[in-house]
Amino acid sequence: MFDKLKQKFEKLSVGGSSGEPIPTEEVVFGEELPEEVVYKYRYNHGVNLGSLFVLEEWIFNSVFEHGGGNEFDAVNNYLKNGKSEDEVAKKLQDHYHDYSCRIDWDWLKNEVGITAVRVPIGYWHVRDGDLLSGLPFEPLKKVYHLAKPTNYLKDIIESARNRGIGVLIDIHGLPGGANGDGHSGFPNRGADFFRNSGYIDRICNDIIPAIIEDICKPNKNVIGLQVVNESVFDNNAHGQKNYYKRAIQTIASNQPGLPVIISDGWWPQQWSDWLKHEKLDLVTVVDTHVYRCFSDEDKKKSADQIINDLEGSTSFPKNDADFVVGEFSGVLDEETWKKSPGDRNEYAKQFLNKELEVFSKSSSWGWFFWTLQFKYGDGGEWGLKPMYERGGIKKRSTQNNLNIDDNRVRQIIDEHINYWKDKGGDKFEHWRFEDGINSAISDIKEFARFDNSRLGRWHAWKAQRRNDYMKKKGDSEYMWEWDQGYDRGIAEFNF
């Protein structure tokens, strides 16, 4: 049971001991759990609103009548074909309206139990294009000024808030690109963004502060700001580290406590190590994408092999940082299906069930399925509704059905004591193990009061809980017992 939760500010060092201090939010434990804290910390069962703002033809082709492998070319092609800026803006507005009206928020909330949506946006949408001077989308500045995408984004956030659903804002497209793919919105040659100090300056000095001021601060159900999508793999990643550090500092200065989401660049350990070294692990979440349909290695496997390999191939260093699976699906490559005799729907169901089981053990901030809806059809194994209806995505109950067996808790404590009995345990402080597991249970119960939520961001939450505990009961060489107790409580009772 909490005493009363308040919020205060303290200094957190950026860049280790030599870094410049920046303010961050610290949770102080008390009686009530504010709603905004639940939004930022709970474990997410989420879905992406793919192609609402950052357009992808294979999902919604409404604005690709004149071709174009990305949003910039698709929109620009209208102008090249004689359409006025007003007409093109109306085309975009029709798309935003069509997509938004199709969202069945009550179904997401009550039927599936979705806790949050991830909304990919481009830097060109921020303040309706008014900040595009000197950036690649500048030629389309007036189009986006007229299209007013910000109004539609605010409507999405309000619709979500009315149902207790959080919103993760994802800067999906950066100038120059975090990768060379079309979903960056522009025909980029590669990941030029990280090599362009001018672009980084504009994002950190103008774009991020504008998003925070216009979107994040006014809405307590905005659960975080993702500053990049799918960074390319980079063994040294000097450019990425520079940008992430600056973005984290900018966000902490403008809205302390707002979670910052970075990309794992297809190497989770690289970023958990870096965050710990820079002492940024309590304010940052690492986004990883789990797909088993693209690599040559996965295409050589059968569905059974992929399912059986998931436990070993999807493991994150959860003790060093918090992770979220920002994208995943039920899709396997056709080469895999050829090697998989049997019912395809059943395989897809088993694959998704296994993914969610694995995520629940290592992805502390939960998951966001890719994607919600399509212009035509249901998307098959890419679509939330068919995967839910076929049992791949299971319903999350919003009723508080948490039932923790006190006898089981006592059994776990006794097992711990008995294990150490002949290993010097008589000198230990087993009461710290008991305190740890009871603290975890108390926290789990508090989160459950909000739509039967589960505690997430285990790394950041536990670190603050641990610090609070030591202030009350002192440090000790046996704090590892409290750690083990808390971890055991989360593993045993949080799902």
GROMACS .gro file of C-alpha atoms in nm:
model
  495
    1MET     CA    1   0.000   0.000   0.000
    2PHE     CA    2   0.133   0.342  -0.092
    3ASP     CA    3   0.135   0.617   0.165
    4LYS     CA    4   0.096   0.916  -0.073
    5LEU     CA    5   0.255   0.964  -0.414
    6LYS     CA    6   0.399   1.305  -0.477
    7GLN     CA    7   0.637   1.425  -0.742
    8LYS     CA    8   0.955   1.619  -0.691
    9PHE     CA    9   1.255   1.712  -0.897
   10GLU     CA   10   1.615   1.614  -0.847
   11LYS     CA   11   1.930   1.634  -1.058
   12LEU     CA   12   2.030   1.349  -1.284
   13SER     CA   13   2.370   1.348  -1.451
   14VAL     CA   14   2.381   1.327  -1.829
   15GLY     CA   15   2.697   1.180  -1.974
   16GLY     CA   16   2.820   1.034  -1.647
   17SER     CA   17   3.005   1.240  -1.387
   18SER     CA   18   3.123   1.487  -1.650
   19GLY     CA   19   2.774   1.550  -1.786
   20GLU     CA   20   2.566   1.858  -1.726
   21PRO     CA   21   2.291   1.796  -1.468
   22ILE     CA   22   1.937   1.793  -1.600
   23PRO     CA   23   1.615   1.777  -1.398
   24THR     CA   24   1.414   1.459  -1.389
   25GLU     CA   25   1.107   1.345  -1.207
   26GLU     CA   26   1.134   1.117  -0.906
   27VAL     CA   27   0.842   0.920  -0.768
   28VAL     CA   28   0.806   0.950  -0.392
   29PHE     CA   29   0.586   0.679  -0.250
   30GLY     CA   30   0.271   0.766  -0.059
   31GLU     CA   31  -0.101   0.690  -0.045
   32GLU     CA   32  -0.244   0.759  -0.386
   33LEU     CA   33  -0.123   0.664  -0.732
   34PRO     CA   34  -0.188   0.958  -0.968
   35GLU     CA   35  -0.336   0.866  -1.304
   36GLU     CA   36  -0.048   1.028  -1.497
   37VAL     CA   37   0.201   0.803  -1.315
   38VAL     CA   38   0.004   0.494  -1.416
   39TYR     CA   39   0.002   0.610  -1.779
   40LYS     CA   40   0.379   0.650  -1.781
   41TYR     CA   41   0.470   0.328  -1.601
   42ARG     CA   42   0.211   0.058  -1.662
   43TYR     CA   43   0.271  -0.243  -1.885
   44ASN     CA   44   0.117  -0.177  -2.226
   45HIS     CA   45  -0.103  -0.391  -2.447
   46GLY     CA   46  -0.090  -0.157  -2.744
   47VAL     CA   47  -0.137  -0.110  -3.115
   48ASN     CA   48   0.015   0.117  -3.379
   49LEU     CA   49  -0.189   0.363  -3.582
   50GLY     CA   50   0.020   0.287  -3.887
   51SER     CA   51  -0.025   0.518  -4.187
   52LEU     CA   52  -0.251   0.766  -4.010
   53PHE     CA   53   0.007   1.044  -4.043
   54VAL     CA   54   0.326   0.889  -4.184
   55LEU     CA   55   0.173   0.746  -4.500
   56GLU     CA   56   0.254   0.398  -4.629
   57GLU     CA   57   0.086   0.289  -4.950
   58TRP     CA   58   0.051  -0.077  -4.856
   59ILE     CA   59  -0.160   0.020  -4.553
   60PHE     CA   60  -0.362   0.322  -4.674
   61ASN     CA   61  -0.315   0.416  -5.038
   62SER     CA   62  -0.553   0.714  -5.031
   63VAL     CA   63  -0.284   0.969  -5.121
   64PHE     CA   64  -0.083   0.758  -5.364
   65GLU     CA   65  -0.296   0.807  -5.676
   66HIS     CA   66   0.004   0.946  -5.866
   67GLY     CA   67   0.256   0.700  -5.727
   68GLY     CA   68   0.552   0.768  -5.500
   69GLY     CA   69   0.736   0.532  -5.271
   70ASN     CA   70   0.705   0.763  -4.972
   71GLU     CA   71   0.484   1.042  -4.840
   72PHE     CA   72   0.687   1.333  -4.978
   73ASP     CA   73   0.684   1.199  -5.334
   74ALA     CA   74   0.317   1.096  -5.313
   75VAL     CA   75   0.206   1.442  -5.198
   76ASN     CA   76   0.446   1.627  -5.427
   77ASN     CA   77   0.321   1.428  -5.727
   78TYR     CA   78  -0.024   1.584  -5.685
   79LEU     CA   79   0.133   1.927  -5.724
   80LYS     CA   80   0.330   1.812  -6.026
   81ASN     CA   81   0.005   1.692  -6.181
   82GLY     CA   82  -0.159   2.029  -6.152
   83LYS     CA   83  -0.338   2.009  -5.819
   84SER     CA   84  -0.336   2.322  -5.604
   85GLU     CA   85  -0.197   2.325  -5.250
   86ASP     CA   86  -0.552   2.366  -5.118
   87GLU     CA   87  -0.668   2.059  -5.313
   88VAL     CA   88  -0.375   1.848  -5.190
   89ALA     CA   89  -0.433   1.961  -4.830
   90LYS     CA   90  -0.799   1.858  -4.866
   91LYS     CA   91  -0.680   1.517  -4.988
   92LEU     CA   92  -0.472   1.478  -4.673
   93GLN     CA   93  -0.757   1.595  -4.452
   94ASP     CA   94  -0.993   1.344  -4.612
   95HIS     CA   95  -0.743   1.071  -4.529
   96TYR     CA   96  -0.698   1.184  -4.167
   97HIS     CA   97  -1.075   1.202  -4.126
   98ASP     CA   98  -1.139   0.865  -4.291
   99TYR     CA   99  -0.876   0.689  -4.084
  100SER     CA  100  -0.981   0.851  -3.755
  101CYS     CA  101  -1.351   0.778  -3.806
  102ARG     CA  102  -1.278   0.411  -3.863
  103ILE     CA  103  -1.117   0.370  -3.520
  104ASP     CA  104  -1.355   0.185  -3.288
  105TRP     CA  105  -1.226   0.313  -2.956
  106ASP     CA  106  -1.484   0.127  -2.751
  107TRP     CA  107  -1.384  -0.201  -2.918
  108LEU     CA  108  -1.017  -0.130  -2.843
  109LYS     CA  109  -1.094  -0.048  -2.480
  110ASN     CA  110  -1.366  -0.295  -2.388
  111GLU     CA  111  -1.312  -0.588  -2.622
  112VAL     CA  112  -0.934  -0.608  -2.662
  113GLY     CA  113  -0.830  -0.421  -2.348
  114ILE     CA  114  -0.580  -0.196  -2.526
  115THR     CA  115  -0.393   0.033  -2.284
  116ALA     CA  116  -0.215   0.260  -2.535
  117VAL     CA  117  -0.173   0.346  -2.901
  118ARG     CA  118   0.156   0.433  -3.070
  119VAL     CA  119   0.109   0.718  -3.317
  120PRO     CA  120   0.383   0.758  -3.580
  121ILE     CA  121   0.422   1.120  -3.692
  122GLY     CA  122   0.674   1.300  -3.910
  123TYR     CA  123   0.866   1.612  -3.817
  124TRP     CA  124   0.674   1.777  -4.101
  125HIS     CA  125   0.344   1.740  -3.914
  126VAL     CA  126   0.462   1.936  -3.609
  127ARG     CA  127   0.281   2.270  -3.579
  128ASP     CA  128   0.124   2.192  -3.916
  129GLY     CA  129   0.447   2.239  -4.107
  130ASP     CA  130   0.531   2.581  -3.967
  131LEU     CA  131   0.879   2.464  -3.858
  132LEU     CA  132   0.992   2.327  -4.196
  133SER     CA  133   1.218   2.607  -4.314
  134GLY     CA  134   1.550   2.463  -4.429
  135LEU     CA  135   1.430   2.101  -4.394
  136PRO     CA  136   1.360   1.848  -4.673
  137PHE     CA  137   0.980   1.885  -4.646
  138GLU     CA  138   0.994   2.264  -4.683
  139PRO     CA  139   0.851   2.258  -5.040
  140LEU     CA  140   0.530   2.115  -4.893
  141LYS     CA  141   0.512   2.357  -4.601
  142LYS     CA  142   0.192   2.527  -4.716
  143VAL     CA  143   0.018   2.196  -4.786
  144TYR     CA  144   0.063   2.079  -4.426
  145HIS     CA  145  -0.019   2.424  -4.292
  146LEU     CA  146  -0.354   2.396  -4.469
  147ALA     CA  147  -0.409   2.027  -4.386
  148LYS     CA  148  -0.386   2.089  -4.008
  149PRO     CA  149  -0.273   1.738  -3.901
  150THR     CA  150  -0.224   1.863  -3.544
  151ASN     CA  151  -0.600   1.900  -3.500
  152TYR     CA  152  -0.651   1.535  -3.591
  153LEU     CA  153  -0.371   1.426  -3.358
  154LYS     CA  154  -0.530   1.616  -3.071
  155ASP     CA  155  -0.865   1.452  -3.148
  156ILE     CA  156  -0.696   1.110  -3.134
  157ILE     CA  157  -0.544   1.190  -2.795
  158GLU     CA  158  -0.876   1.313  -2.659
  159SER     CA  159  -1.064   1.005  -2.784
  160ALA     CA  160  -0.802   0.785  -2.619
  161ARG     CA  161  -0.809   0.982  -2.293
  162ASN     CA  162  -1.188   0.951  -2.268
  163ARG     CA  163  -1.137   0.575  -2.246
  164GLY     CA  164  -0.829   0.565  -2.024
  165ILE     CA  165  -0.601   0.481  -2.317
  166GLY     CA  166  -0.251   0.625  -2.336
  167VAL     CA  167  -0.077   0.769  -2.643
  168LEU     CA  168   0.286   0.722  -2.736
  169ILE     CA  169   0.403   0.993  -2.977
  170ASP     CA  170   0.658   0.846  -3.218
  171ILE     CA  171   0.872   1.076  -3.436
  172HIS     CA  172   0.871   0.815  -3.710
  173GLY     CA  173   1.029   1.036  -3.974
  174LEU     CA  174   1.340   1.250  -3.920
  175PRO     CA  175   1.508   1.482  -4.174
  176GLY     CA  176   1.775   1.283  -4.356
  177GLY     CA  177   1.632   0.960  -4.217
  178ALA     CA  178   1.725   0.729  -3.931
  179ASN     CA  179   1.727   0.460  -4.201
  180GLY     CA  180   1.684   0.445  -4.577
  181ASP     CA  181   1.331   0.305  -4.579
  182GLY     CA  182   1.021   0.468  -4.725
  183HIS     CA  183   0.846   0.482  -4.390
  184SER     CA  184   1.075   0.776  -4.305
  185GLY     CA  185   0.852   0.975  -4.540
  186PHE     CA  186   1.122   1.091  -4.778
  187PRO     CA  187   1.349   0.934  -5.046
  188ASN     CA  188   1.652   0.931  -4.816
  189ARG     CA  189   1.980   0.778  -4.927
  190GLY     CA  190   2.039   0.627  -4.583
  191ALA     CA  191   2.068   0.727  -4.219
  192ASP     CA  192   2.194   1.078  -4.294
  193PHE     CA  193   2.018   1.236  -3.997
  194PHE     CA  194   2.280   1.121  -3.747
  195ARG     CA  195   2.558   1.275  -3.958
  196ASN     CA  196   2.390   1.612  -4.000
  197SER     CA  197   2.442   1.841  -3.701
  198GLY     CA  198   2.208   2.099  -3.851
  199TYR     CA  199   1.922   1.850  -3.862
  200ILE     CA  200   1.991   1.737  -3.507
  201ASP     CA  201   1.992   2.100  -3.392
  202ARG     CA  202   1.654   2.162  -3.553
  203ILE     CA  203   1.494   1.854  -3.400
  204CYS     CA  204   1.632   1.921  -3.052
  205ASN     CA  205   1.592   2.299  -3.053
  206ASP     CA  206   1.262   2.336  -3.239
  207ILE     CA  207   1.068   2.017  -3.315
  208ILE     CA  208   1.088   1.834  -2.981
  209PRO     CA  209   1.009   2.143  -2.768
  210ALA     CA  210   0.710   2.216  -2.993
  211ILE     CA  211   0.574   1.862  -2.955
  212ILE     CA  212   0.611   1.882  -2.579
  213GLU     CA  213   0.448   2.224  -2.554
  214ASP     CA  214   0.160   2.153  -2.793
  215ILE     CA  215   0.094   1.782  -2.740
  216CYS     CA  216   0.264   1.624  -2.438
  217LYS     CA  217   0.220   1.879  -2.159
  218PRO     CA  218  -0.153   1.944  -2.212
  219ASN     CA  219  -0.240   1.572  -2.215
  220LYS     CA  220  -0.169   1.352  -1.915
  221ASN     CA  221  -0.241   1.040  -2.122
  222VAL     CA  222   0.061   1.104  -2.347
  223ILE     CA  223   0.283   0.830  -2.207
  224GLY     CA  224   0.611   0.917  -2.377
  225LEU     CA  225   0.793   1.069  -2.671
  226GLN     CA  226   0.982   0.841  -2.909
  227VAL     CA  227   1.264   1.041  -3.068
  228VAL     CA  228   1.349   0.796  -3.347
  229ASN     CA  229   1.210   0.491  -3.526
  230GLU     CA  230   1.425   0.195  -3.633
  231SER     CA  231   1.775   0.339  -3.625
  232VAL     CA  232   2.012   0.148  -3.849
  233PHE     CA  233   2.265  -0.084  -3.688
  234ASP     CA  234   2.589   0.098  -3.610
  235ASN     CA  235   2.873  -0.072  -3.426
  236ASN     CA  236   3.000   0.256  -3.280
  237ALA     CA  237   2.684   0.467  -3.312
  238HIS     CA  238   2.856   0.796  -3.230
  239GLY     CA  239   2.591   0.998  -3.414
  240GLN     CA  240   2.305   0.814  -3.249
  241LYS     CA  241   2.453   0.858  -2.901
  242ASN     CA  242   2.502   1.228  -2.960
  243TYR     CA  243   2.142   1.271  -3.074
  244TYR     CA  244   1.991   1.057  -2.800
  245LYS     CA  245   2.180   1.241  -2.528
  246ARG     CA  246   2.070   1.577  -2.663
  247ALA     CA  247   1.710   1.465  -2.711
  248ILE     CA  248   1.693   1.322  -2.359
  249GLN     CA  249   1.834   1.644  -2.218
  250THR     CA  250   1.586   1.852  -2.419
  251ILE     CA  251   1.288   1.649  -2.304
  252ALA     CA  252   1.399   1.642  -1.940
  253SER     CA  253   1.443   2.019  -1.949
  254ASN     CA  254   1.100   2.080  -2.103
  255GLN     CA  255   0.893   1.811  -1.931
  256PRO     CA  256   1.077   1.627  -1.652
  257GLY     CA  257   0.956   1.271  -1.607
  258LEU     CA  258   0.825   1.224  -1.961
  259PRO     CA  259   0.965   0.887  -2.078
  260VAL     CA  260   1.204   0.911  -2.371
  261ILE     CA  261   1.201   0.621  -2.617
  262ILE     CA  262   1.503   0.541  -2.833
  263SER     CA  263   1.567   0.267  -3.088
  264ASP     CA  264   1.777  -0.041  -3.014
  265GLY     CA  265   1.935  -0.026  -3.361
  266TRP     CA  266   1.891  -0.406  -3.374
  267TRP     CA  267   2.137  -0.446  -3.084
  268PRO     CA  268   1.957  -0.418  -2.746
  269GLN     CA  269   2.263  -0.475  -2.529
  270GLN     CA  270   2.450  -0.186  -2.692
  271TRP     CA  271   2.190   0.059  -2.570
  272SER     CA  272   2.123  -0.084  -2.225
  273ASP     CA  273   2.499  -0.065  -2.160
  274TRP     CA  274   2.517   0.291  -2.287
  275LEU     CA  275   2.218   0.409  -2.087
  276LYS     CA  276   2.360   0.265  -1.766
  277HIS     CA  277   2.699   0.419  -1.831
  278GLU     CA  278   2.544   0.759  -1.899
  279LYS     CA  279   2.306   0.727  -1.603
  280LEU     CA  280   2.007   0.774  -1.832
  281ASP     CA  281   1.847   0.435  -1.773
  282LEU     CA  282   1.572   0.565  -1.543
  283VAL     CA  283   1.429   0.816  -1.790
  284THR     CA  284   1.464   0.615  -2.112
  285VAL     CA  285   1.292   0.314  -2.268
  286VAL     CA  286   1.456   0.117  -2.549
  287ASP     CA  287   1.227   0.031  -2.842
  288THR     CA  288   1.289  -0.298  -3.020
  289HIS     CA  289   1.098  -0.439  -3.318
  290VAL     CA  290   1.037  -0.812  -3.341
  291TYR     CA  291   0.975  -0.946  -3.689
  292ARG     CA  292   1.043  -1.298  -3.809
  293CYS     CA  293   0.961  -1.254  -4.177
  294PHE     CA  294   1.245  -1.047  -4.322
  295SER     CA  295   1.584  -1.206  -4.256
  296ASP     CA  296   1.722  -1.484  -4.474
  297GLU     CA  297   1.785  -1.686  -4.160
  298ASP     CA  298   1.418  -1.676  -4.059
  299LYS     CA  299   1.300  -1.754  -4.414
  300LYS     CA  300   1.492  -2.082  -4.394
  301LYS     CA  301   1.296  -2.190  -4.085
  302SER     CA  302   0.957  -2.354  -4.048
  303ALA     CA  303   0.688  -2.197  -3.832
  304ASP     CA  304   0.758  -2.454  -3.561
  305GLN     CA  305   1.127  -2.364  -3.560
  306ILE     CA  306   1.057  -1.992  -3.536
  307ILE     CA  307   0.810  -2.043  -3.251
  308ASN     CA  308   1.049  -2.271  -3.064
  309ASP     CA  309   1.339  -2.029  -3.113
  310LEU     CA  310   1.153  -1.721  -2.990
  311GLU     CA  311   1.251  -1.759  -2.625
  312GLY     CA  312   1.620  -1.755  -2.708
  313SER     CA  313   1.612  -1.506  -2.994
  314THR     CA  314   1.400  -1.243  -2.817
  315SER     CA  315   1.580  -1.167  -2.496
  316PHE     CA  316   1.646  -0.818  -2.360
  317PRO     CA  317   1.879  -0.712  -2.075
  318LYS     CA  318   1.582  -0.613  -1.858
  319ASN     CA  319   1.794  -0.565  -1.544
  320ASP     CA  320   1.991  -0.286  -1.711
  321ALA     CA  321   1.716  -0.089  -1.888
  322ASP     CA  322   1.348  -0.084  -1.972
  323PHE     CA  323   1.235  -0.219  -2.310
  324VAL     CA  324   0.923  -0.196  -2.523
  325VAL     CA  325   0.837  -0.393  -2.835
  326GLY     CA  326   0.720  -0.103  -3.047
  327GLU     CA  327   0.633  -0.320  -3.346
  328PHE     CA  328   0.561  -0.689  -3.407
  329SER     CA  329   0.307  -0.894  -3.601
  330GLY     CA  330   0.189  -1.244  -3.676
  331VAL     CA  331   0.354  -1.243  -4.019
  332LEU     CA  332   0.590  -1.514  -4.140
  333ASP     CA  333   0.749  -1.524  -4.484
  334GLU     CA  334   0.599  -1.738  -4.761
  335GLU     CA  335   0.917  -1.946  -4.763
  336THR     CA  336   0.844  -2.031  -4.399
  337TRP     CA  337   0.485  -2.123  -4.480
  338LYS     CA  338   0.605  -2.362  -4.752
  339LYS     CA  339   0.802  -2.547  -4.484
  340SER     CA  340   0.506  -2.555  -4.245
  341PRO     CA  341   0.239  -2.813  -4.327
  342GLY     CA  342  -0.070  -2.762  -4.120
  343ASP     CA  343  -0.323  -2.492  -4.047
  344ARG     CA  344  -0.180  -2.147  -4.115
  345ASN     CA  345  -0.424  -1.971  -3.884
  346GLU     CA  346  -0.332  -2.203  -3.600
  347TYR     CA  347   0.038  -2.142  -3.658
  348ALA     CA  348  -0.015  -1.764  -3.660
  349LYS     CA  349  -0.210  -1.792  -3.337
  350GLN     CA  350   0.063  -2.000  -3.171
  351PHE     CA  351   0.332  -1.764  -3.299
  352LEU     CA  352   0.160  -1.457  -3.155
  353ASN     CA  353   0.076  -1.629  -2.827
  354LYS     CA  354   0.441  -1.723  -2.788
  355GLU     CA  355   0.556  -1.370  -2.873
  356LEU     CA  356   0.333  -1.220  -2.605
  357GLU     CA  357   0.449  -1.479  -2.352
  358VAL     CA  358   0.812  -1.394  -2.423
  359PHE     CA  359   0.746  -1.019  -2.413
  360SER     CA  360   0.581  -1.050  -2.070
  361LYS     CA  361   0.912  -1.176  -1.930
  362SER     CA  362   1.155  -0.927  -2.081
  363SER     CA  363   0.977  -0.629  -2.239
  364SER     CA  364   0.901  -0.426  -1.930
  365TRP     CA  365   0.690  -0.154  -2.095
  366GLY     CA  366   0.486  -0.400  -2.298
  367TRP     CA  367   0.414  -0.414  -2.670
  368PHE     CA  368   0.244  -0.239  -2.965
  369PHE     CA  369   0.109  -0.458  -3.245
  370TRP     CA  370   0.163  -0.345  -3.606
  371THR     CA  371  -0.095  -0.236  -3.709
  372LEU     CA  372  -0.455  -0.129  -3.638
  373GLN     CA  373  -0.631  -0.105  -3.975
  374PHE     CA  374  -0.605  -0.094  -4.352
  375LYS     CA  375  -0.779   0.097  -4.628
  376TYR     CA  376  -0.891  -0.230  -4.787
  377GLY     CA  377  -0.929  -0.565  -4.615
  378ASP     CA  378  -0.826  -0.650  -4.263
  379GLY     CA  379  -0.450  -0.690  -4.312
  380GLY     CA  380  -0.442  -1.059  -4.229
  381GLU     CA  381  -0.148  -1.134  -4.002
  382TRP     CA  382  -0.058  -0.763  -4.006
  383GLY     CA  383  -0.402  -0.662  -3.874
  384LEU     CA  384  -0.507  -0.637  -3.510
  385LYS     CA  385  -0.870  -0.737  -3.561
  386PRO     CA  386  -0.816  -1.066  -3.746
  387MET     CA  387  -0.533  -1.162  -3.511
  388TYR     CA  388  -0.755  -1.088  -3.212
  389GLU     CA  389  -1.050  -1.278  -3.356
  390ARG     CA  390  -0.830  -1.581  -3.427
  391GLY     CA  391  -0.694  -1.586  -3.073
  392GLY     CA  392  -0.343  -1.461  -3.144
  393ILE     CA  393  -0.394  -1.143  -2.943
  394LYS     CA  394  -0.576  -1.230  -2.623
  395LYS     CA  395  -0.821  -1.004  -2.447
  396ARG     CA  396  -0.687  -0.812  -2.150
  397SER     CA  397  -0.947  -0.788  -1.879
  398THR     CA  398  -1.017  -0.436  -1.759
  399GLN     CA  399  -1.189  -0.564  -1.446
  400ASN     CA  400  -0.973  -0.584  -1.134
  401ASN     CA  401  -0.940  -0.961  -1.113
  402LEU     CA  402  -0.605  -0.967  -0.935
  403ASN     CA  403  -0.598  -1.246  -0.679
  404ILE     CA  404  -0.277  -1.294  -0.484
  405ASP     CA  405  -0.264  -1.602  -0.262
  406ASP     CA  406  -0.114  -1.513   0.078
  407ASN     CA  407  -0.023  -1.878   0.132
  408ARG     CA  408   0.179  -1.874  -0.189
  409VAL     CA  409   0.361  -1.561  -0.072
  410ARG     CA  410   0.447  -1.727   0.258
  411GLN     CA  411   0.564  -2.037   0.074
  412ILE     CA  412   0.802  -1.831  -0.144
  413ILE     CA  413   0.947  -1.657   0.162
  414ASP     CA  414   0.997  -1.987   0.342
  415GLU     CA  415   1.162  -2.138   0.036
  416HIS     CA  416   1.409  -1.848   0.029
  417ILE     CA  417   1.492  -1.889   0.398
  418ASN     CA  418   1.529  -2.266   0.370
  419TYR     CA  419   1.753  -2.239   0.064
  420TRP     CA  420   2.005  -2.029   0.254
  421LYS     CA  421   1.975  -2.218   0.584
  422ASP     CA  422   2.290  -2.425   0.535
  423LYS     CA  423   2.470  -2.154   0.337
  424GLY     CA  424   2.524  -1.902   0.614
  425GLY     CA  425   2.167  -1.780   0.605
  426ASP     CA  426   2.151  -1.734   0.981
  427LYS     CA  427   2.367  -1.423   0.933
  428PHE     CA  428   2.152  -1.280   0.653
  429GLU     CA  429   1.862  -1.034   0.668
  430HIS     CA  430   1.580  -1.246   0.532
  431TRP     CA  431   1.331  -0.983   0.642
  432ARG     CA  432   1.457  -0.776   0.348
  433PHE     CA  433   1.349  -1.051   0.107
  434GLU     CA  434   1.006  -1.044   0.269
  435ASP     CA  435   0.996  -0.665   0.247
  436GLY     CA  436   1.092  -0.686  -0.120
  437ILE     CA  437   0.821  -0.928  -0.223
  438ASN     CA  438   0.561  -0.742  -0.022
  439SER     CA  439   0.665  -0.412  -0.181
  440ALA     CA  440   0.622  -0.565  -0.525
  441ILE     CA  441   0.279  -0.701  -0.434
  442SER     CA  442   0.174  -0.362  -0.295
  443ASP     CA  443   0.280  -0.191  -0.617
  444ILE     CA  444   0.107  -0.450  -0.834
  445LYS     CA  445  -0.217  -0.400  -0.642
  446GLU     CA  446  -0.200  -0.024  -0.682
  447PHE     CA  447  -0.160  -0.045  -1.059
  448ALA     CA  448  -0.443  -0.298  -1.079
  449ARG     CA  449  -0.683  -0.034  -0.945
  450PHE     CA  450  -0.653   0.148  -1.278
  451ASP     CA  451  -0.840  -0.068  -1.530
  452ASN     CA  452  -0.664  -0.379  -1.399
  453SER     CA  453  -0.328  -0.245  -1.521
  454ARG     CA  454  -0.001  -0.421  -1.450
  455LEU     CA  455   0.319  -0.264  -1.329
  456GLY     CA  456   0.564  -0.184  -1.610
  457ARG     CA  457   0.903  -0.018  -1.658
  458TRP     CA  458   1.030  -0.260  -1.395
  459HIS     CA  459   1.387  -0.129  -1.409
  460ALA     CA  460   1.305   0.239  -1.346
  461TRP     CA  461   1.024   0.170  -1.099
  462LYS     CA  462   1.225  -0.078  -0.894
  463ALA     CA  463   1.526   0.157  -0.878
  464GLN     CA  464   1.309   0.431  -0.728
  465ARG     CA  465   1.130   0.188  -0.498
  466ARG     CA  466   1.468   0.053  -0.381
  467ASN     CA  467   1.601   0.401  -0.312
  468ASP     CA  468   1.290   0.487  -0.112
  469TYR     CA  469   1.325   0.164   0.088
  470MET     CA  470   1.688   0.232   0.177
  471LYS     CA  471   1.599   0.581   0.299
  472LYS     CA  472   1.353   0.422   0.541
  473LYS     CA  473   1.541   0.107   0.647
  474GLY     CA  474   1.899   0.180   0.557
  475ASP     CA  475   2.148   0.028   0.316
  476SER     CA  476   2.304  -0.311   0.379
  477GLU     CA  477   2.527  -0.573   0.225
  478TYR     CA  478   2.209  -0.783   0.216
  479MET     CA  479   2.008  -0.549  -0.004
  480TRP     CA  480   2.040  -0.824  -0.264
  481GLU     CA  481   1.775  -1.006  -0.063
  482TRP     CA  482   1.533  -0.718  -0.110
  483ASP     CA  483   1.621  -0.719  -0.482
  484GLN     CA  484   1.549  -1.089  -0.513
  485GLY     CA  485   1.223  -1.052  -0.321
  486TYR     CA  486   1.102  -0.766  -0.539
  487ASP     CA  487   1.198  -0.943  -0.862
  488ARG     CA  488   1.028  -1.261  -0.746
  489GLY     CA  489   0.710  -1.070  -0.667
  490ILE     CA  490   0.699  -0.918  -1.015
  491ALA     CA  491   0.771  -1.253  -1.184
  492GLU     CA  492   0.516  -1.441  -0.976
  493PHE     CA  493   0.222  -1.202  -0.944
  494ASN     CA  494   0.237  -0.926  -1.208
  495PHE     CA  495   0.065  -1.128  -1.484
   0.00000   0.00000   0.00000
